[in-house]
Tab-separated table of C-alpha atoms in Angstrom:
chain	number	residue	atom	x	y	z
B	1	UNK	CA	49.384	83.109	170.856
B	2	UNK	CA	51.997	80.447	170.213
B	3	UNK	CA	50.993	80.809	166.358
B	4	UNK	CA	51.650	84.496	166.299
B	5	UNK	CA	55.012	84.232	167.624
B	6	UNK	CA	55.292	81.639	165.495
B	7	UNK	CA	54.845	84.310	162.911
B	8	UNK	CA	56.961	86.987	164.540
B	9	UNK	CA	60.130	85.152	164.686
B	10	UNK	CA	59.633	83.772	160.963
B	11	UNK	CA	59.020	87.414	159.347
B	12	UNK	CA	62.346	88.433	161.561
B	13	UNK	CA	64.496	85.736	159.984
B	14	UNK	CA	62.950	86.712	156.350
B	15	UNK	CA	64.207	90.376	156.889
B	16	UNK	CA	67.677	89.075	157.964
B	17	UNK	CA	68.028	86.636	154.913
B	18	UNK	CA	67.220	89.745	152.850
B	19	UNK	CA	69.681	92.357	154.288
B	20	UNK	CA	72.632	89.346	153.710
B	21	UNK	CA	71.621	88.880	150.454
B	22	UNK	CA	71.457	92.957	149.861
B	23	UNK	CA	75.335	92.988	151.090
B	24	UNK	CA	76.219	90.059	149.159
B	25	UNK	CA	75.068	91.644	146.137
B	26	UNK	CA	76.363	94.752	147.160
B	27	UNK	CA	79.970	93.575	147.708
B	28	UNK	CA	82.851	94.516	145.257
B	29	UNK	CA	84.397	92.257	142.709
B	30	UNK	CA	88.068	92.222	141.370
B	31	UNK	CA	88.460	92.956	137.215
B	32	UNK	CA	88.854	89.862	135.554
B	33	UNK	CA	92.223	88.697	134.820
B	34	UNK	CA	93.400	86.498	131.868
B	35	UNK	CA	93.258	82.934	133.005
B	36	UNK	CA	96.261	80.705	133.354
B	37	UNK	CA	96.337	77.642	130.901
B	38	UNK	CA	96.456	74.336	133.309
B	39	UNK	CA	99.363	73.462	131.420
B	40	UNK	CA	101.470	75.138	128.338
B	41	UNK	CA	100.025	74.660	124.933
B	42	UNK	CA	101.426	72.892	122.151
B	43	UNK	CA	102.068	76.555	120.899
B	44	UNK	CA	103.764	77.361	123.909
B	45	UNK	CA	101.216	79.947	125.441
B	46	UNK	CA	100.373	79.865	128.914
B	47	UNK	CA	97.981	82.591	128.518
B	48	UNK	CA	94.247	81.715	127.195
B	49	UNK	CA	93.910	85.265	125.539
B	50	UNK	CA	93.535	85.100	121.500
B	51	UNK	CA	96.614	85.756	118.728
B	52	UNK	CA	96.998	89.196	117.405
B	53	UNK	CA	96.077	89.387	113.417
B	54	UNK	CA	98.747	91.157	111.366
B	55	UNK	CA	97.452	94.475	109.588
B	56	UNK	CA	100.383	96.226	108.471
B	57	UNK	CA	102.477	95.598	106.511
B	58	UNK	CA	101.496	92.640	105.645
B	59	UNK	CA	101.227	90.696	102.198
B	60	UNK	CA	104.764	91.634	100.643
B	61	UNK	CA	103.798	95.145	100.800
B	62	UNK	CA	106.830	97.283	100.229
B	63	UNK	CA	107.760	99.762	103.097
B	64	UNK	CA	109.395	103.203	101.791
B	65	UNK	CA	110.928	103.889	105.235
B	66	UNK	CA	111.239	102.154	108.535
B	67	UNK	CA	107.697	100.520	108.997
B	68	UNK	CA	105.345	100.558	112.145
B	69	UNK	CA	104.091	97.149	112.394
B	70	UNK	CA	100.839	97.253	113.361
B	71	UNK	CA	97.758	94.026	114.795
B	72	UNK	CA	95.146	93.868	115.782
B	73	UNK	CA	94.834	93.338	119.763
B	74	UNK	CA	94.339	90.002	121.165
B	75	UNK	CA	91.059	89.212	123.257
B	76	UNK	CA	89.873	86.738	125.900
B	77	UNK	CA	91.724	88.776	128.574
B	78	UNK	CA	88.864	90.671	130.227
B	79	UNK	CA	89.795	94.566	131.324
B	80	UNK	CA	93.631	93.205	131.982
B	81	UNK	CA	96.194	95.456	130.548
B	82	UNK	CA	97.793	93.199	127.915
B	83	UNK	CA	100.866	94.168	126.604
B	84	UNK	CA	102.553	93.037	123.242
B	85	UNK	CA	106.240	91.429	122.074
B	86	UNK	CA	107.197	91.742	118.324
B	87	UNK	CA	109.724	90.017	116.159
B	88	UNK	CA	111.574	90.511	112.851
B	89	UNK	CA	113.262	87.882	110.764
B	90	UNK	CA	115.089	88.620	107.600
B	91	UNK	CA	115.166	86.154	104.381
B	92	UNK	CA	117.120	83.803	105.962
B	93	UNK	CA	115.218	83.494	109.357
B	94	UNK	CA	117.339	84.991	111.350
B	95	UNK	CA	115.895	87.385	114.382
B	96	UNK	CA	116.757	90.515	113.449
B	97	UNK	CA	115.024	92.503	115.869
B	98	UNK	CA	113.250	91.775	119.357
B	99	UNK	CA	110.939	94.515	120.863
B	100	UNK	CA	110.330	95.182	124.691
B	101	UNK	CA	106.762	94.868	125.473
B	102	UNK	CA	104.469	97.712	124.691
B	103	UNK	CA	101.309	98.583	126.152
B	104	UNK	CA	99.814	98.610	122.294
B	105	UNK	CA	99.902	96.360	119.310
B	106	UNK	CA	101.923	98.991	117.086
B	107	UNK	CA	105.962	98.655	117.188
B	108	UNK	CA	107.541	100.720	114.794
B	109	UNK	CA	111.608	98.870	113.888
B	110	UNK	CA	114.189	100.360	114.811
B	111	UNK	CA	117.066	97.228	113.117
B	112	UNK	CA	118.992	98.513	110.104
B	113	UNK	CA	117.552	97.012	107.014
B	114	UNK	CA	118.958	95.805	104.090
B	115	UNK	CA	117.403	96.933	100.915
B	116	UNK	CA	114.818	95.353	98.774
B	117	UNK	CA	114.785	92.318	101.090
B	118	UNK	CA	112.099	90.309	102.203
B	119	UNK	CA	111.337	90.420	106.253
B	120	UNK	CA	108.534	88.299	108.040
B	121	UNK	CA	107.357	89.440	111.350
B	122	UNK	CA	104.803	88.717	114.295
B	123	UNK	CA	103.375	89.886	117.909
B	124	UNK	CA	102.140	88.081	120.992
B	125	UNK	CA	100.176	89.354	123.769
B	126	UNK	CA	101.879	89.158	127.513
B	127	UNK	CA	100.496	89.081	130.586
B	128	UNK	CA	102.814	88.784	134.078
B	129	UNK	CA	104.796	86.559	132.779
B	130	UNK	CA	102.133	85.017	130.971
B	131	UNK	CA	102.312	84.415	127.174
B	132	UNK	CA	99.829	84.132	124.834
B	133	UNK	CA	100.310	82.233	121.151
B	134	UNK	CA	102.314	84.268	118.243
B	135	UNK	CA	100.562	85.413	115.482
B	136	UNK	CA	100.941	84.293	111.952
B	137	UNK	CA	103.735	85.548	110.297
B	138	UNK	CA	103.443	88.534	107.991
B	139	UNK	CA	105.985	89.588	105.328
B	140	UNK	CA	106.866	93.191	103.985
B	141	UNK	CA	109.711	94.411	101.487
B	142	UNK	CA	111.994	96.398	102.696
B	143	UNK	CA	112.916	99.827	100.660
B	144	UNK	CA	114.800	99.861	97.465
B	145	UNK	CA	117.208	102.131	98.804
B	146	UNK	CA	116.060	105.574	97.933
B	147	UNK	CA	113.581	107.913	95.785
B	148	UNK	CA	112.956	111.133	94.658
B	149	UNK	CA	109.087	112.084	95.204
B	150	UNK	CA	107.305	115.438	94.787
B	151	UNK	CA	108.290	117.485	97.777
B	152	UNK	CA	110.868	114.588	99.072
B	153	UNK	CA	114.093	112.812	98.858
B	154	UNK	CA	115.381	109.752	100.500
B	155	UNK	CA	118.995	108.802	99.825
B	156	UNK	CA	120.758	106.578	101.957
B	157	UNK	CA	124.188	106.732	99.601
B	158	UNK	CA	126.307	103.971	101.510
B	159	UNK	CA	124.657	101.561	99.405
B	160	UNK	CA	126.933	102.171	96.469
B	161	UNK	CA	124.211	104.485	94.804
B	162	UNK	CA	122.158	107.799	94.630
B	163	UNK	CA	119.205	108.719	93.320
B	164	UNK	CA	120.732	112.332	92.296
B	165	UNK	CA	122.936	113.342	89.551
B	166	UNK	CA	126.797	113.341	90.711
B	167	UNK	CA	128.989	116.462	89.432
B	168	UNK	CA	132.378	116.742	89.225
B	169	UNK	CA	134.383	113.790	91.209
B	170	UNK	CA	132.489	111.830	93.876
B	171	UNK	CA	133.778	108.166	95.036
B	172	UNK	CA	131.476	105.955	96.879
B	173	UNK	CA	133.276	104.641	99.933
B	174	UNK	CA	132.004	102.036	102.620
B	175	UNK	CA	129.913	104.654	105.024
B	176	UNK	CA	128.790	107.064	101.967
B	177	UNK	CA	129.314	109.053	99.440
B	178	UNK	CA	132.663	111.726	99.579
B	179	UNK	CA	133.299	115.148	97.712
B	180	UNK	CA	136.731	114.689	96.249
B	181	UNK	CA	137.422	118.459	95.298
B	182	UNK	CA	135.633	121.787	95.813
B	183	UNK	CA	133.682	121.394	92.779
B	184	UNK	CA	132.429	118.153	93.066
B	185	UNK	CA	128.716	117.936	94.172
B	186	UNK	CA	125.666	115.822	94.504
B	187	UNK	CA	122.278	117.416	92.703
B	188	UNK	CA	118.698	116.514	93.236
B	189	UNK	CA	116.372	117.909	91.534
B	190	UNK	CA	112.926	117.875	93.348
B	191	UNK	CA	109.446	117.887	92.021
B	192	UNK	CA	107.044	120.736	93.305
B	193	UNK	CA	108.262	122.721	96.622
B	194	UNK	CA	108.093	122.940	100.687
B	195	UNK	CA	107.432	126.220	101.848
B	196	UNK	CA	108.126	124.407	105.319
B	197	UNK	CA	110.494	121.280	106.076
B	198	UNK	CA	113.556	120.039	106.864
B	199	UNK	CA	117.210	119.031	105.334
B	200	UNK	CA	119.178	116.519	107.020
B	201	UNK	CA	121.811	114.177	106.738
B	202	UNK	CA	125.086	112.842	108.463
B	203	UNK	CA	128.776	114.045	107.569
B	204	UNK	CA	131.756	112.739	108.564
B	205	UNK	CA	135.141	113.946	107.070
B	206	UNK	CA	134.835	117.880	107.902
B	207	UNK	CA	138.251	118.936	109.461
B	208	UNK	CA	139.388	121.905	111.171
B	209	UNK	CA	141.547	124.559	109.550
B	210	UNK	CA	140.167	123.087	105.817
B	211	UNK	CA	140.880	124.974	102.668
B	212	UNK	CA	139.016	127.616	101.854
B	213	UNK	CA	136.824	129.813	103.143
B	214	UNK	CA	132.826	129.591	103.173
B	215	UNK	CA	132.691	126.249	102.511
B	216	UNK	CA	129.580	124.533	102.230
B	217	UNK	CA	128.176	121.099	103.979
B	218	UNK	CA	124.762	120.891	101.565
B	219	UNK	CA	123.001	123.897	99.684
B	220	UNK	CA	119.678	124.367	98.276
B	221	UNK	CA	118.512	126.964	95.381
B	222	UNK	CA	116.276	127.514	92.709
B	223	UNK	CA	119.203	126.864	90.223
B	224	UNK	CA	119.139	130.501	88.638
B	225	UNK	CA	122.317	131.252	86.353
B	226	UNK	CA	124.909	131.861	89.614
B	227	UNK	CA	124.384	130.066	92.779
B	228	UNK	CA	125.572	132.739	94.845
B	229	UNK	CA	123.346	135.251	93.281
B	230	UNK	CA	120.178	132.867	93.491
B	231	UNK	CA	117.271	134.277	94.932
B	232	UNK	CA	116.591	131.127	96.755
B	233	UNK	CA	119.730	129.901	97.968
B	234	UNK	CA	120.101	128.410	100.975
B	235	UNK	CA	123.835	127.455	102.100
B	236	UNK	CA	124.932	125.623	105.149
B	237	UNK	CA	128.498	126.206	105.930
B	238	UNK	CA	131.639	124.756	107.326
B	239	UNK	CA	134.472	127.296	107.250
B	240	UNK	CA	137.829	126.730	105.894
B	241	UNK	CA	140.880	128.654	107.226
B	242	UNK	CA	140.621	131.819	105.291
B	243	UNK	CA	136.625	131.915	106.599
B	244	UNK	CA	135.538	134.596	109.233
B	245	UNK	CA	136.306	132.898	111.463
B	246	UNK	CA	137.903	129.878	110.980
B	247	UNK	CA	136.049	126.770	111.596
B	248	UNK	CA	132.555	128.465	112.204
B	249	UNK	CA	129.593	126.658	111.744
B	250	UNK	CA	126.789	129.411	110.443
B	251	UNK	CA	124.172	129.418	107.229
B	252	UNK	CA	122.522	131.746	105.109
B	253	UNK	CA	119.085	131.390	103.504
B	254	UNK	CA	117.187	133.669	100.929
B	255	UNK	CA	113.668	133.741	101.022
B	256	UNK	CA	112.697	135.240	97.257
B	257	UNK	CA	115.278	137.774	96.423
B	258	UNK	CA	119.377	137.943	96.600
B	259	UNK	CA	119.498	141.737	97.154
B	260	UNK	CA	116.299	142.096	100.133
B	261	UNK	CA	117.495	142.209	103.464
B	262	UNK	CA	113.913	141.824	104.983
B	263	UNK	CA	114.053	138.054	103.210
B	264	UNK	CA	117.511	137.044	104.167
B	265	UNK	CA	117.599	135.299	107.098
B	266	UNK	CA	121.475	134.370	109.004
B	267	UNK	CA	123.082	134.404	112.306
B	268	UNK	CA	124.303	137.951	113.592
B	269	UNK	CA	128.139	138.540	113.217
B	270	UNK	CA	128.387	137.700	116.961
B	271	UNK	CA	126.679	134.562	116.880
B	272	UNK	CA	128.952	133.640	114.182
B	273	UNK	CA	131.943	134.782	115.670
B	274	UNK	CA	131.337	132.364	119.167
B	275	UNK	CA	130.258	129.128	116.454
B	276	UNK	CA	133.772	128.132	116.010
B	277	UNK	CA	133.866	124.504	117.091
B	278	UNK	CA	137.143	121.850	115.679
B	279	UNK	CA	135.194	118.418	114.271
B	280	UNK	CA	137.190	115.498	114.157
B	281	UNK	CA	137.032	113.970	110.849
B	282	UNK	CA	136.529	110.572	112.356
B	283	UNK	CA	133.123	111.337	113.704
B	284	UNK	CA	130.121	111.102	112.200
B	285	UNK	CA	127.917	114.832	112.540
B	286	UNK	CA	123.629	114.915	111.997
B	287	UNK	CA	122.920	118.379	110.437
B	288	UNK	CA	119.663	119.424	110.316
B	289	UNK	CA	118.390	122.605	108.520
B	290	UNK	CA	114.432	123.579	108.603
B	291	UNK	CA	112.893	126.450	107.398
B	292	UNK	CA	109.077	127.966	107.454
B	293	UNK	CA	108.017	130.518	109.843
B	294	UNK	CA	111.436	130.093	110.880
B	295	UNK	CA	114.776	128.895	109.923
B	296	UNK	CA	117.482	127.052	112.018
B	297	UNK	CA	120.341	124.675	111.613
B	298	UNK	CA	121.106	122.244	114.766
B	299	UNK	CA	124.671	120.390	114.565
B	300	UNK	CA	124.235	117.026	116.378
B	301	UNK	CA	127.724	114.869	117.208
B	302	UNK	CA	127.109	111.391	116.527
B	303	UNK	CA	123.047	110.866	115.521
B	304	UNK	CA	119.816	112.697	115.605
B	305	UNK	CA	119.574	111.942	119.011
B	306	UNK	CA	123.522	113.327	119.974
B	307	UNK	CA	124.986	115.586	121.838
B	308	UNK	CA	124.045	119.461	119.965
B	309	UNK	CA	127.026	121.372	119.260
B	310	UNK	CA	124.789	124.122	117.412
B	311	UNK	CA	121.595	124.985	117.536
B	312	UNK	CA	120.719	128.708	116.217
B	313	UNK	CA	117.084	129.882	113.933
B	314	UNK	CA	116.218	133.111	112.804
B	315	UNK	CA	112.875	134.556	112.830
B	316	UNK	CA	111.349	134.182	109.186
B	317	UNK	CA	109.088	137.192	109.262
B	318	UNK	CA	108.670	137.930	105.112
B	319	UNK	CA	108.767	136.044	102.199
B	320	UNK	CA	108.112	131.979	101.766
B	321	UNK	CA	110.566	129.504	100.563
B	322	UNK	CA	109.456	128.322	97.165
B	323	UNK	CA	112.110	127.782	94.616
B	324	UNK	CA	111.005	126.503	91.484
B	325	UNK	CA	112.347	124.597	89.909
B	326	UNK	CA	113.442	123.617	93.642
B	327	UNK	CA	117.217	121.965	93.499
B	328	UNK	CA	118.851	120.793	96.707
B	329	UNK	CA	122.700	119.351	96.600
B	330	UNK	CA	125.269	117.821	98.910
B	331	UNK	CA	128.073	120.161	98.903
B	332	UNK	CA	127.283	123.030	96.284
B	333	UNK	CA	127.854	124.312	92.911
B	334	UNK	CA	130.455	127.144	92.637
B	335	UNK	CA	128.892	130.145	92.071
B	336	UNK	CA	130.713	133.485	91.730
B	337	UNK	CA	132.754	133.080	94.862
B	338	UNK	CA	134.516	130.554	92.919
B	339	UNK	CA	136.037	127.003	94.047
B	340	UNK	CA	137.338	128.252	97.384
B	341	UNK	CA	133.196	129.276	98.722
B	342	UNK	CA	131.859	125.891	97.236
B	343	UNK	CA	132.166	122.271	98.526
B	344	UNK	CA	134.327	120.503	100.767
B	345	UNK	CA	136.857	118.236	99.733
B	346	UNK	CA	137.124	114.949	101.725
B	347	UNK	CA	133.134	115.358	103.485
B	348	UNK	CA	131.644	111.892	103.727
B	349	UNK	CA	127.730	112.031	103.277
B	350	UNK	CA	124.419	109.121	103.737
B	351	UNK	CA	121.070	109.047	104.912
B	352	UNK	CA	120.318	112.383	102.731
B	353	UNK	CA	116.385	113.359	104.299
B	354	UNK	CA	114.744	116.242	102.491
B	355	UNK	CA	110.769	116.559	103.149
B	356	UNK	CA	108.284	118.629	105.000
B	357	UNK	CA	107.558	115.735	107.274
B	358	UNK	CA	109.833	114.370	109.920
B	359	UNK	CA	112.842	112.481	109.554
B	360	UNK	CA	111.635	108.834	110.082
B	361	UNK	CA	115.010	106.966	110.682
């Protein structure tokens, strides 16, 4: 008897020992979290997570527009959301530019660059306060300054120079490029065509109560023998005082033929009439005209990211936009309508953005 309870009580205490074990197994673990260095590095991390590796740009490469600089992400951190701090230093080694943290290793600059420079940059991870080592520096040029490419122009113009042929008088001045007269213009002359993109750049100078009378901000056109006639024109106006009305901001834009209403594509007279608006000539506008299945001009005061003081499309319902060759200016040639429909004297223009992709900067 004594050795069966003997056995009884043992086989009890082997079932318990199992169950605890079964709930010990069964009990729920916290992620793993980067681990704390006992004290900092010689690098300065306090985090024991791996440096990111540069990817892009990296090896002098040289950038065409504002670059996305991009690693690889660092490790040793478990499933803890790292995030990432980047920094840019020009030739000299000066900081130029400090991100916030980001939840990815991609930062795309936002600092002003100066052209054809080089810049060196790297990324660290972050944790809570916790940093891990930089990465090694990697070095990219910055852009030249400007470039005409099939189906795109870049031309920043308050660097003293443009990549499009100047007509008539133009004087460079410290924040661009100004139209002296009414028949002075900037022409680009762009390989292939965009049935679909956008026209944008920032103008300073316009003035209320201007001479003339359908003055034009910038223009496009397949450069046929009269501007006005061209069956491709596109003109974004500023009205002078003799305009209907005064000081409207409206546009016109052909689609194939000059004498087809189905393929000419502007606001309504009413529209027009309520788009009178005074700009200062001290302030700095962002006008932005896209076309494609639609066409549309948006005023901005200030940037691309401004307050809109105009923001009307049309419907493009026949026809596609493809001039050829395909000409785009700053201001605008003559034309029929003669000196008082063409540019307008005194308009400032830089960052000139002509593409079907978006404006970058």
């Amino acid at each position: 008897m004594p050795s069966s309870r003997f056995l009884l009580i043992a086989s009890v205490l082997c079932g318990l020992a199992v169950a605890a074990a079964c709930n010990r197994a069964a009990a729920p673990t916290a992620p793993p979290t980067p681990s704390v260095a006992a004290t900092s590095a010689s690098d300065g991390s306090t985090l024991n997570v791996t440096a990111p590796v540069p990817t892009s740009p990296i090896n002098s490469a040289q950038v065409t527009s504002a670059p996305t600089l991009v690693a690889s992400a660092a490790t040793g951190a478990g499933t803890a959301a790292l995030q990432y701090r980047f920094e840019l230093f020009n030739e000299a080694g000066t900081r130029v530019e400090q991100s916030s943290l980001v939840s990815s290793p991609s930062y795309q600059v936002t600092a002003t660059l100066d052209f054809q420079k080089n810049y060196t940059w790297r990324v660290r991870a972050e944790y809570d306060s916790r940093v891990g080592p930089w990465s090694s520096t990697a070095k990219f040029v910055s852009p030249n300054g400007g470039y005409i490419r099939t189906g795109e122009v870049f031309d920043p113009l308050y660097n003293g120079a443009t990549v499009g042929e100047r007509v008539g008088t133009t004087t460079f001045v410290a924040n661009g490029i100004r139209t002296d007269t009414s028949t002075s213009y900037v022409r680009y002359l762009i390989p292939g065509s965009v049935t679909a993109g956008e026209f944008s750049v920032e103008v300073s100078g316009l003035r209320p109560n201007a001479a003339g009378d359908k003055n034009k901000v910038f223009a496009m056109s397949s450069d046929g023998a009269d501007f006005i006639t061209d069956p491709y024109r596109v003109d974004i106006q500023y009205r002078g005082s003799a305009g209907f009305p005064p000081n409207a901001i409206t546009f016109r834009c052909l689609y194939g033929s000059a004498d087809a209403l189905d393929v000419r594509y502007e606001p309504d007279t009413t529209t027009r009439l309520n788009s009178a608006i005074n700009l200062d000539p001290n302030t700095v506008y962002f006008w932005k005209f896209s076309w494609g299945s639609e066409v549309r001009l948006t005023v901005r005061q200030g940037s691309a990211t401004g307050t809109i003081l105009y923001n009307v499309g049309v419907p493009a319902t026949h026809g596609t936009y493809r001039p050829s060759p395909w000409y785009a200016y700053i201001g605008a040639p003559s034309g029929r309508s003669g000196a008082e429909s063409a540019s307008t004297p005194g308009a400032i223009y830089k960052n000139v953005w002509i593409s079907s992709r978006a404006r970058p900067f």
